[in-house]
PDB file of N, CA, C and O in Angstrom:
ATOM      1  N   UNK A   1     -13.162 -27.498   5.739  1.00 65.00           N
ATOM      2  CA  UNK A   1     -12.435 -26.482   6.483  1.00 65.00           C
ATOM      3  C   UNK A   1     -12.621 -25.130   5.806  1.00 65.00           C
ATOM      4  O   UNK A   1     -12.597 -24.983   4.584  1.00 65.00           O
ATOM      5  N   UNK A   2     -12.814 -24.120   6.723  1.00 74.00           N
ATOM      6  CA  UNK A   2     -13.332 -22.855   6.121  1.00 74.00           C
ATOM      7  C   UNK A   2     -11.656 -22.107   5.574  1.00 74.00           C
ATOM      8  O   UNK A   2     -10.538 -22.271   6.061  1.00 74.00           O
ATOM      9  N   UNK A   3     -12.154 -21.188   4.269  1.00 83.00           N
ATOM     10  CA  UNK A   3     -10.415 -20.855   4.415  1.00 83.00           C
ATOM     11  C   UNK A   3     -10.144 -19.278   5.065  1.00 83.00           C
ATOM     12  O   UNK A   3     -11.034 -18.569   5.536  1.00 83.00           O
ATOM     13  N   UNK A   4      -9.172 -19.036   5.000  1.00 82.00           N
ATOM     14  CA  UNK A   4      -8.737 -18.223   6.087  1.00 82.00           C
ATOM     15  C   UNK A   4      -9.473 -16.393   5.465  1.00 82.00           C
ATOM     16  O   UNK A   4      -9.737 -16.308   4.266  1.00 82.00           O
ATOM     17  N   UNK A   5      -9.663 -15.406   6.179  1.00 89.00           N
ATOM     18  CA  UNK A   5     -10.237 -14.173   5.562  1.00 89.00           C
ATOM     19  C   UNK A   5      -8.908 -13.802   5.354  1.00 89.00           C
ATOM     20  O   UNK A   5      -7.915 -14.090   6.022  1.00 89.00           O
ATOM     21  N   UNK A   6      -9.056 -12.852   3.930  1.00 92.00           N
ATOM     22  CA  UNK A   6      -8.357 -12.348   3.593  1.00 92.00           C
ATOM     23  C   UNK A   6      -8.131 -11.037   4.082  1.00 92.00           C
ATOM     24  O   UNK A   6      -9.212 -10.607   4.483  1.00 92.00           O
ATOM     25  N   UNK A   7      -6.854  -9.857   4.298  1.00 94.00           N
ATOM     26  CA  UNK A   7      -6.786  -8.569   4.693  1.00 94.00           C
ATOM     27  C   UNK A   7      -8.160  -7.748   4.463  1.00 94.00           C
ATOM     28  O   UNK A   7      -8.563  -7.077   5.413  1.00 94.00           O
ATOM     29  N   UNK A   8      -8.885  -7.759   3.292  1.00 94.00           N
ATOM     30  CA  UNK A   8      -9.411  -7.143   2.563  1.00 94.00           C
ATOM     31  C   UNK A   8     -11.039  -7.331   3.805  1.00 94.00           C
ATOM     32  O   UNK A   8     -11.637  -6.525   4.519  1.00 94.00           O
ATOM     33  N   UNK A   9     -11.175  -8.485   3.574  1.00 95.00           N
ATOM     34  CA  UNK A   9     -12.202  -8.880   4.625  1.00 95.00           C
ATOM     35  C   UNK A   9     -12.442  -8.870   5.927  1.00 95.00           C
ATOM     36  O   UNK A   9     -13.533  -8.785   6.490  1.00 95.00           O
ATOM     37  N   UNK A  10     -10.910  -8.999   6.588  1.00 96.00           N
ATOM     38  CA  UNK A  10     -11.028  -8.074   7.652  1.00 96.00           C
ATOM     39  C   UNK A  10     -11.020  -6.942   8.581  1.00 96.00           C
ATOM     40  O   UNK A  10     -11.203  -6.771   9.786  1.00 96.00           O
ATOM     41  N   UNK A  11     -10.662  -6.053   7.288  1.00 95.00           N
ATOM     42  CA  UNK A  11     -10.676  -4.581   7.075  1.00 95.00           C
ATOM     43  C   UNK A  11     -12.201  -4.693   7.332  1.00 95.00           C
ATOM     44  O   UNK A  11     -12.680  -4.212   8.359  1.00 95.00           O
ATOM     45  N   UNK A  12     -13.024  -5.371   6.343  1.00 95.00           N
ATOM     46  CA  UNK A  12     -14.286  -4.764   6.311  1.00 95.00           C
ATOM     47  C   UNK A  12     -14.969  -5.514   7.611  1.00 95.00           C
ATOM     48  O   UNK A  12     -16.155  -5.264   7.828  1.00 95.00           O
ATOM     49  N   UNK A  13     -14.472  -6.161   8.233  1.00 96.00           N
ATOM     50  CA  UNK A  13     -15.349  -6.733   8.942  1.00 96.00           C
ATOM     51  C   UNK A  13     -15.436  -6.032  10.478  1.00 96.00           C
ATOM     52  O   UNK A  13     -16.189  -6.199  11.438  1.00 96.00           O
ATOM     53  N   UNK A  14     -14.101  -5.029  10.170  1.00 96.00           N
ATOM     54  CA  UNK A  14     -14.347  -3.627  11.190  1.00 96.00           C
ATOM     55  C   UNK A  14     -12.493  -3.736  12.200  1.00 96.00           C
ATOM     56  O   UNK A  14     -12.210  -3.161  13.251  1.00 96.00           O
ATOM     57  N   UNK A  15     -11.608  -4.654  11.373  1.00 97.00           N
ATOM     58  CA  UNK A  15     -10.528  -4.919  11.786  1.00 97.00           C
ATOM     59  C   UNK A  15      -9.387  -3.933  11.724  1.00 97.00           C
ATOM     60  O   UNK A  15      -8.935  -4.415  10.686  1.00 97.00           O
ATOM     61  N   UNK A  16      -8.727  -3.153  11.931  1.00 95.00           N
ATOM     62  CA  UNK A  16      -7.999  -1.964  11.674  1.00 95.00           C
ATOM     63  C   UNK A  16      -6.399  -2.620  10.732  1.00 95.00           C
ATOM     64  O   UNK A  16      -6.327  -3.773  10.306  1.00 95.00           O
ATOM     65  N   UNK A  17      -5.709  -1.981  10.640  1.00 95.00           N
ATOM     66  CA  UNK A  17      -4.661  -2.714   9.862  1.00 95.00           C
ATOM     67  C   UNK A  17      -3.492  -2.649  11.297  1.00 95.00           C
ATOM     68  O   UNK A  17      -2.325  -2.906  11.004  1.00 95.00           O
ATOM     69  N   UNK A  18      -3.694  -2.428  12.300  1.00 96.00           N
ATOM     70  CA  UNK A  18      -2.265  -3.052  13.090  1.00 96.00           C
ATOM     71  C   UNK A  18      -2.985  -4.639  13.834  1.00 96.00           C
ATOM     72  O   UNK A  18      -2.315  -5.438  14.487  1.00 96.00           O
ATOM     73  N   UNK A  19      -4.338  -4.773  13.548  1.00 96.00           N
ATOM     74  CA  UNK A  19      -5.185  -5.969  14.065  1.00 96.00           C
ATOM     75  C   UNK A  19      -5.302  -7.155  12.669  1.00 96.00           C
ATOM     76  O   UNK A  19      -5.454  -8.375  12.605  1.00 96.00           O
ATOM     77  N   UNK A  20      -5.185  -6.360  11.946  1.00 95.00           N
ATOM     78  CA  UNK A  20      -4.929  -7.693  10.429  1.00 95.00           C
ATOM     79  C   UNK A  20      -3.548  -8.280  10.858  1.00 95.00           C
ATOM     80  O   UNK A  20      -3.258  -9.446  11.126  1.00 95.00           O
ATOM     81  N   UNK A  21      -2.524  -6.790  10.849  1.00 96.00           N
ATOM     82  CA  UNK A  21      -1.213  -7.130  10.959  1.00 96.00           C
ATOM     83  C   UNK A  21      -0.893  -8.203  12.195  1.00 96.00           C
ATOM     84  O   UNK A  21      -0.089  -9.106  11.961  1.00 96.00           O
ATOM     85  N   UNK A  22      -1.325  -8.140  13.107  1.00 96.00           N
ATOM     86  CA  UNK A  22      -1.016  -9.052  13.997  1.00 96.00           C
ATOM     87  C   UNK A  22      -1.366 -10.155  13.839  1.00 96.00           C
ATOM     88  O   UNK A  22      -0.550 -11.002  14.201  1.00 96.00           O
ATOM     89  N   UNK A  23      -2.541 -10.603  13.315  1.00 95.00           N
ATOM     90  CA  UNK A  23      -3.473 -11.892  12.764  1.00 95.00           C
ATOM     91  C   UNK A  23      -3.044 -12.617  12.185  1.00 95.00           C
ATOM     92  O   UNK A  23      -3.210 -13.781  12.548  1.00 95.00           O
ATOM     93  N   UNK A  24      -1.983 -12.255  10.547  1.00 94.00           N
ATOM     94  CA  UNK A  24      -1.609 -12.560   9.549  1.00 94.00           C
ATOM     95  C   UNK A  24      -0.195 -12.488  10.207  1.00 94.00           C
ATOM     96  O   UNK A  24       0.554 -12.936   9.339  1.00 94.00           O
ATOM     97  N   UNK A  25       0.491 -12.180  11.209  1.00 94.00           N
ATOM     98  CA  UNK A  25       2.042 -12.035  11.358  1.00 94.00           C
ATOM     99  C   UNK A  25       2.827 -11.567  10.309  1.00 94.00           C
ATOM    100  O   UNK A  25       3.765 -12.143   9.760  1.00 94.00           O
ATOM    101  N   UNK A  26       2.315 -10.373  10.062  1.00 94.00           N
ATOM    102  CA  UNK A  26       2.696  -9.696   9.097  1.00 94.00           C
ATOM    103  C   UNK A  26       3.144  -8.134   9.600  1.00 94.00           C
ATOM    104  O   UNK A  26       2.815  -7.919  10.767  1.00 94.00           O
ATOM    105  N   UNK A  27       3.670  -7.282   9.087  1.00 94.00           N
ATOM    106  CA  UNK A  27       3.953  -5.650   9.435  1.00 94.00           C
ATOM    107  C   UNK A  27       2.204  -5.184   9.122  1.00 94.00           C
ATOM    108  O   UNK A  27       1.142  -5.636   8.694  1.00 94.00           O
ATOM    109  N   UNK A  28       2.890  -3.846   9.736  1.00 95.00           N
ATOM    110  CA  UNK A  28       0.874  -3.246   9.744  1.00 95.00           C
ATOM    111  C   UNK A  28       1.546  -2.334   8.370  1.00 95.00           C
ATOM    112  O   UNK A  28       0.701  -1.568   7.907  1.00 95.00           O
ATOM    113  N   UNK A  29       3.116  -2.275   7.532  1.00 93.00           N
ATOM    114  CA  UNK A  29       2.728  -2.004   6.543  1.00 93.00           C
ATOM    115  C   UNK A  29       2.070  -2.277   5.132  1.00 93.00           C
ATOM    116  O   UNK A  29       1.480  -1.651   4.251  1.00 93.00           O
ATOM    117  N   UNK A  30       2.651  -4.015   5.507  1.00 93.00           N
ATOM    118  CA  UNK A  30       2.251  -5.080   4.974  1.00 93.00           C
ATOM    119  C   UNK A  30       0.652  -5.476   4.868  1.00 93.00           C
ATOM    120  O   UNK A  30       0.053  -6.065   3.968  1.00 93.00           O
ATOM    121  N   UNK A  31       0.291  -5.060   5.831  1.00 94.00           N
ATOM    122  CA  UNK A  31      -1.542  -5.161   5.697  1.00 94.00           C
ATOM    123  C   UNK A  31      -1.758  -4.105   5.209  1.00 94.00           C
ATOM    124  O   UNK A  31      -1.938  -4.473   4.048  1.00 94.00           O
ATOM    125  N   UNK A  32      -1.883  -3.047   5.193  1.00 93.00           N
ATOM    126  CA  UNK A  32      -2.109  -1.734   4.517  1.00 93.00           C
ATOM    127  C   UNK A  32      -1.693  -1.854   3.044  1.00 93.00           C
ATOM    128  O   UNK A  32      -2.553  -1.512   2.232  1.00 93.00           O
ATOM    129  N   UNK A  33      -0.447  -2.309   2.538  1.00 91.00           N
ATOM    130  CA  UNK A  33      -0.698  -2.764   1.355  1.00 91.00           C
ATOM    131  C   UNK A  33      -1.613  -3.814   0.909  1.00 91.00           C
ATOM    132  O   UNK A  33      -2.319  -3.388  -0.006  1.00 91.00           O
ATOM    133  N   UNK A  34      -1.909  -5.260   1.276  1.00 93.00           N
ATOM    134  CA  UNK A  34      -2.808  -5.826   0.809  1.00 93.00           C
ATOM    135  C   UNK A  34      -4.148  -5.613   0.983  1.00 93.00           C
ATOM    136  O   UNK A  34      -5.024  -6.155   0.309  1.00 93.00           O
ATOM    137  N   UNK A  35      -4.411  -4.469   2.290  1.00 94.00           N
ATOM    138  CA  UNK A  35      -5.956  -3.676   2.226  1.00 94.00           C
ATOM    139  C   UNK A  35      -5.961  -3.511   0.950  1.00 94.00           C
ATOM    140  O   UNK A  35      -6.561  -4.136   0.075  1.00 94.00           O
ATOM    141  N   UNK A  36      -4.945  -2.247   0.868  1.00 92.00           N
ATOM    142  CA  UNK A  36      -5.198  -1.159  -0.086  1.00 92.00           C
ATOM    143  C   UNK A  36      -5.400  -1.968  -1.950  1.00 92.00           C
ATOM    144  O   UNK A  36      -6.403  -1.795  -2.642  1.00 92.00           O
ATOM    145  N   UNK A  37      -4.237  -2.758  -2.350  1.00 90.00           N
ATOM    146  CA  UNK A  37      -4.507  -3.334  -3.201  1.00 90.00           C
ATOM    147  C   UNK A  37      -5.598  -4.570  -3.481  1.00 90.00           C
ATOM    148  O   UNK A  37      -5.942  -4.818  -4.637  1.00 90.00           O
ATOM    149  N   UNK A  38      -6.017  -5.177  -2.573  1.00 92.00           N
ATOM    150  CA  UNK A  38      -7.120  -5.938  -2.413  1.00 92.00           C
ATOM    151  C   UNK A  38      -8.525  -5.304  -2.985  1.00 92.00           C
ATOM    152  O   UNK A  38      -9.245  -5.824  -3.838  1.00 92.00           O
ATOM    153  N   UNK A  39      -8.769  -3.883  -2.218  1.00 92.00           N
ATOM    154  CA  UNK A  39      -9.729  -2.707  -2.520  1.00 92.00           C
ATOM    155  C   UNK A  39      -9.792  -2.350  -4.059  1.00 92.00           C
ATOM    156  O   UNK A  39     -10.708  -2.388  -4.882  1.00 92.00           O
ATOM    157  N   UNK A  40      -8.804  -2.083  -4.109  1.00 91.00           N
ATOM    158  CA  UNK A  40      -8.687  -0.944  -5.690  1.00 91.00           C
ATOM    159  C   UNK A  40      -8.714  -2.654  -7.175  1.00 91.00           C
ATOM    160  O   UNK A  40      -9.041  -2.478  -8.349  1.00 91.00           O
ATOM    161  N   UNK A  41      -8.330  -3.915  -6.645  1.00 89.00           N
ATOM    162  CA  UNK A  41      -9.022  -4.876  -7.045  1.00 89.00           C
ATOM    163  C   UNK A  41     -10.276  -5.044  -7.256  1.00 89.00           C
ATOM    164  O   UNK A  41     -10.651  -5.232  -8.413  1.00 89.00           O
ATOM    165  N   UNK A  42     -11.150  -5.017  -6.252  1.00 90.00           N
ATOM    166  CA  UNK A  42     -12.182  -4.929  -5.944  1.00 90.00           C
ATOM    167  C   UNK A  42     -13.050  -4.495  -6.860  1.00 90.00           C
ATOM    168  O   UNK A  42     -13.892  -5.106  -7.518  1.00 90.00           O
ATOM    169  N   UNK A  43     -12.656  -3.035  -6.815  1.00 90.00           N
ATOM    170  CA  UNK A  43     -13.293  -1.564  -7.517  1.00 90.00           C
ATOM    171  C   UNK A  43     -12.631  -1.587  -9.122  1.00 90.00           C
ATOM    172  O   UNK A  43     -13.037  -0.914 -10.069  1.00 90.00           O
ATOM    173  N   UNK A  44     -11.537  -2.527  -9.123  1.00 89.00           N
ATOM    174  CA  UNK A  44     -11.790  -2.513 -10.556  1.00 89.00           C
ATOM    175  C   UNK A  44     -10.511  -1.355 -11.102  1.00 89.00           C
ATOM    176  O   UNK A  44     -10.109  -1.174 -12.251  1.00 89.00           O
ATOM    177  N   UNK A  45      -9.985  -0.546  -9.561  1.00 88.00           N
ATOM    178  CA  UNK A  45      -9.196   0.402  -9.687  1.00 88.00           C
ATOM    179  C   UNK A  45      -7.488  -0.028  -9.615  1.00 88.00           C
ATOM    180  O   UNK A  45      -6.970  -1.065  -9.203  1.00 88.00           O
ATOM    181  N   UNK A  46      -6.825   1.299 -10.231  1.00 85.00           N
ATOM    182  CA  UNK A  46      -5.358   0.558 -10.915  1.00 85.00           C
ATOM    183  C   UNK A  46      -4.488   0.332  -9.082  1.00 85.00           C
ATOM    184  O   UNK A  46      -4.812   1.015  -8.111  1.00 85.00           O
ATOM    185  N   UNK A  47      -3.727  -0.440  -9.065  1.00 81.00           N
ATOM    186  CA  UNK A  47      -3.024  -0.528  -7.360  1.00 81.00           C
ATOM    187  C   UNK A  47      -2.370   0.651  -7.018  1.00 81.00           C
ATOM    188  O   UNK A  47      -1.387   0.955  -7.693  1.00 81.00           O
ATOM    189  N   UNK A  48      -2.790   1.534  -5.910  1.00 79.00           N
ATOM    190  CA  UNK A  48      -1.586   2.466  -5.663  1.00 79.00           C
ATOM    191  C   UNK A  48      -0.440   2.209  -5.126  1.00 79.00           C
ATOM    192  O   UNK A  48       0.318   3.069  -4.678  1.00 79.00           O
ATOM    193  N   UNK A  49      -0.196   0.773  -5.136  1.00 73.00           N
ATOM    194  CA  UNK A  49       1.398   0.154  -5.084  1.00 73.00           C
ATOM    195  C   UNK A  49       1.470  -0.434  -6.266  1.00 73.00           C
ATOM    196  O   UNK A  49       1.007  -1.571  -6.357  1.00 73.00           O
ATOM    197  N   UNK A  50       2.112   0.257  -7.533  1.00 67.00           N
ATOM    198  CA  UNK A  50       2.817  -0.547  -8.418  1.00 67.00           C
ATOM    199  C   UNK A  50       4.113  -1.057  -8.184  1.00 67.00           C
ATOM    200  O   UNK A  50       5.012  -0.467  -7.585  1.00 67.00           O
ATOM    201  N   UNK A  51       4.166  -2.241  -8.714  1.00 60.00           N
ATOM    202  CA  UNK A  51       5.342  -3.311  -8.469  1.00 60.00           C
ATOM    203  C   UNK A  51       5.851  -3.305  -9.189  1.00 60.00           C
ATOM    204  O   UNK A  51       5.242  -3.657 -10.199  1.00 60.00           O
ATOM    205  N   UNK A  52       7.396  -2.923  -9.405  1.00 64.00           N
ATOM    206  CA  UNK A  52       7.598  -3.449 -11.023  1.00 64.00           C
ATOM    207  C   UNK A  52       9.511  -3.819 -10.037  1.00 64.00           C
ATOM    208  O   UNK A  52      10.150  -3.288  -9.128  1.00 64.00           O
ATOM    209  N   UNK A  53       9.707  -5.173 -11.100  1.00 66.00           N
ATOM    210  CA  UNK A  53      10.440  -5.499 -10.379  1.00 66.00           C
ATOM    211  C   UNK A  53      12.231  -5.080 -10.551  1.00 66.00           C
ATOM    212  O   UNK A  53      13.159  -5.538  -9.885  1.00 66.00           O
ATOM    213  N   UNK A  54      12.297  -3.890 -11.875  1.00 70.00           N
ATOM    214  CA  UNK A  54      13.299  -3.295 -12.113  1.00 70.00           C
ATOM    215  C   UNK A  54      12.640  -1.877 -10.929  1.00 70.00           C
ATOM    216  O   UNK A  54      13.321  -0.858 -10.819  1.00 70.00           O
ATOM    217  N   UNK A  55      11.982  -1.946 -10.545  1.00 61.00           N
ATOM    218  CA  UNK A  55      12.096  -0.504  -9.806  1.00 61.00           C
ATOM    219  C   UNK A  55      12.832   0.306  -8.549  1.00 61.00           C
ATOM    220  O   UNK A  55      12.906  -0.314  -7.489  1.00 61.00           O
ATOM    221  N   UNK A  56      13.320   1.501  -8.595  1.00 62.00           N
ATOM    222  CA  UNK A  56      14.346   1.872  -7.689  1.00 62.00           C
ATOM    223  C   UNK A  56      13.448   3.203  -7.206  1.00 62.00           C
ATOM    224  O   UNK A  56      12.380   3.604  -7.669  1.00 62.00           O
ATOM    225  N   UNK A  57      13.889   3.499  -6.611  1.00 58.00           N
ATOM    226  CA  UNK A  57      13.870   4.448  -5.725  1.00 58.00           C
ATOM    227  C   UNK A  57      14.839   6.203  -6.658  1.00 58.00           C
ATOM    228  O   UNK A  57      16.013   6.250  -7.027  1.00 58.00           O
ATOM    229  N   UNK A  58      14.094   7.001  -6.726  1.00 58.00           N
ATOM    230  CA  UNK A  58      14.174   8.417  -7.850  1.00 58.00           C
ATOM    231  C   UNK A  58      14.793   9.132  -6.735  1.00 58.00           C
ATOM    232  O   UNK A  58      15.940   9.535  -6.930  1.00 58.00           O
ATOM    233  N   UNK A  59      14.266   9.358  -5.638  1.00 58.00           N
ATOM    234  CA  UNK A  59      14.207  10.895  -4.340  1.00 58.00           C
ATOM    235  C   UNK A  59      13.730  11.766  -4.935  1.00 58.00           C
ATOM    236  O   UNK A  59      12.711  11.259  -5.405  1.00 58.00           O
ATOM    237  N   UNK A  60      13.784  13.001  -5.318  1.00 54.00           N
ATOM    238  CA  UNK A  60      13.887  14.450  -5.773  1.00 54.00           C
ATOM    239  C   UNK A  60      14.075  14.550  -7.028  1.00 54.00           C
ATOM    240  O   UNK A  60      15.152  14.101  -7.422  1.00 54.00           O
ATOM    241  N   UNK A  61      13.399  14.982  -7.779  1.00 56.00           N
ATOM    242  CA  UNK A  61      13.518  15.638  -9.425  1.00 56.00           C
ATOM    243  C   UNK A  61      14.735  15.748  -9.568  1.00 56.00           C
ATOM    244  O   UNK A  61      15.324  16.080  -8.539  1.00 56.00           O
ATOM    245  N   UNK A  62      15.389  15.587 -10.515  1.00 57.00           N
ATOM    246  CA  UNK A  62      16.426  16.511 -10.955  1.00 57.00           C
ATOM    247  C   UNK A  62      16.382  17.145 -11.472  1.00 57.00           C
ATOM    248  O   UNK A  62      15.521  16.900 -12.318  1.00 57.00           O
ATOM    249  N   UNK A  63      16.811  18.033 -11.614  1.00 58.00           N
ATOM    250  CA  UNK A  63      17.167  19.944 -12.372  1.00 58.00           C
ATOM    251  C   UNK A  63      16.794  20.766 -11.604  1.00 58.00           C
ATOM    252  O   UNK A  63      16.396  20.557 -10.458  1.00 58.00           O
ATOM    253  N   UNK A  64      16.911  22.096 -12.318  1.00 58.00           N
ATOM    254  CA  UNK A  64      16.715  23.491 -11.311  1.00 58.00           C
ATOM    255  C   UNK A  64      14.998  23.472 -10.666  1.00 58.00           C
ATOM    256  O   UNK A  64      13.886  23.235 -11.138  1.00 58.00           O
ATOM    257  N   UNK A  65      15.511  23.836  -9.445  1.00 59.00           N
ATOM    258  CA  UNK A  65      13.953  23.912  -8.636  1.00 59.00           C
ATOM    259  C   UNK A  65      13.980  25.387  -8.223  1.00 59.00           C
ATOM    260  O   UNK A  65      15.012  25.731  -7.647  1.00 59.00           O
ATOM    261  N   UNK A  66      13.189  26.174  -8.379  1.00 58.00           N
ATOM    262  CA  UNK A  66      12.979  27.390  -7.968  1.00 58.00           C
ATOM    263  C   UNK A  66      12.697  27.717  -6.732  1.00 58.00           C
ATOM    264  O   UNK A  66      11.797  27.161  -6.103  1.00 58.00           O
ATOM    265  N   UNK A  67      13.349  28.541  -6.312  1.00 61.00           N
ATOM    266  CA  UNK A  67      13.634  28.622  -4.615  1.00 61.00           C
ATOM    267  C   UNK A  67      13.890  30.409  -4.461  1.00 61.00           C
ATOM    268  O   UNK A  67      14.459  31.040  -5.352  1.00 61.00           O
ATOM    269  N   UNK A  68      13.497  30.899  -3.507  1.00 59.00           N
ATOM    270  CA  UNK A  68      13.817  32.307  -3.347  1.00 59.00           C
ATOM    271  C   UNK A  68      15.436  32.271  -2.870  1.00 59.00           C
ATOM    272  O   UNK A  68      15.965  31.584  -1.996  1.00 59.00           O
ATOM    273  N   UNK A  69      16.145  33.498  -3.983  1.00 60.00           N
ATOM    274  CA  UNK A  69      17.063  34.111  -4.005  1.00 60.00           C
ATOM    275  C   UNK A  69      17.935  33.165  -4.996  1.00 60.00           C
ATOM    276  O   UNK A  69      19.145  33.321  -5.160  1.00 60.00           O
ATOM    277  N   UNK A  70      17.290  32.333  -5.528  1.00 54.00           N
ATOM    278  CA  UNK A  70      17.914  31.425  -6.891  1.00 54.00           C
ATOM    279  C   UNK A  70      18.300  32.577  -8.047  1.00 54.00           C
ATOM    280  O   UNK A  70      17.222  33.000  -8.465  1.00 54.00           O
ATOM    281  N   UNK A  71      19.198  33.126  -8.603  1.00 54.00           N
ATOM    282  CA  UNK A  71      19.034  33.745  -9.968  1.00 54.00           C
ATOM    283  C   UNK A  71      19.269  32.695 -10.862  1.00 54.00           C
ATOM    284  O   UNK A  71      19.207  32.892 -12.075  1.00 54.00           O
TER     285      UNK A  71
END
């Protein structure tokens, strides 16, 4: 039995990511991440989704941001 293509492969095989997403019954954000990290695997390159599993959510810098009419 052949095994199943992975996101990565059917990206390349000319599949878009809302057509992975449907394939895999997955979100098309969900394929776009395993494109994307599948790729930068690939290449040897670091994931532009790091996971870390203490991680939260920052929003906005904190401290003074310079803005016109700030003194």
């Amino acid at each position: 039995m052949a095994r199943p293509l992975s996101a990565l492969e059917l990206f390349r095989a000319g599949n878009d990511t809302m057509q992975i997403a449907s394939r895999l019954s997955i979100s098309e954000e969900e394929a776009l991440a395993m494109v994307s990290q599948a790729r930068s695997a690939a290449l040897r390159l670091p994931s532009p989704y790091p996971i870390h599993p203490d991680a939260k959510p920052t929003g906005w810098p904190k401290g003074k941001v310079a803005y016109a009419g700030r003194l």
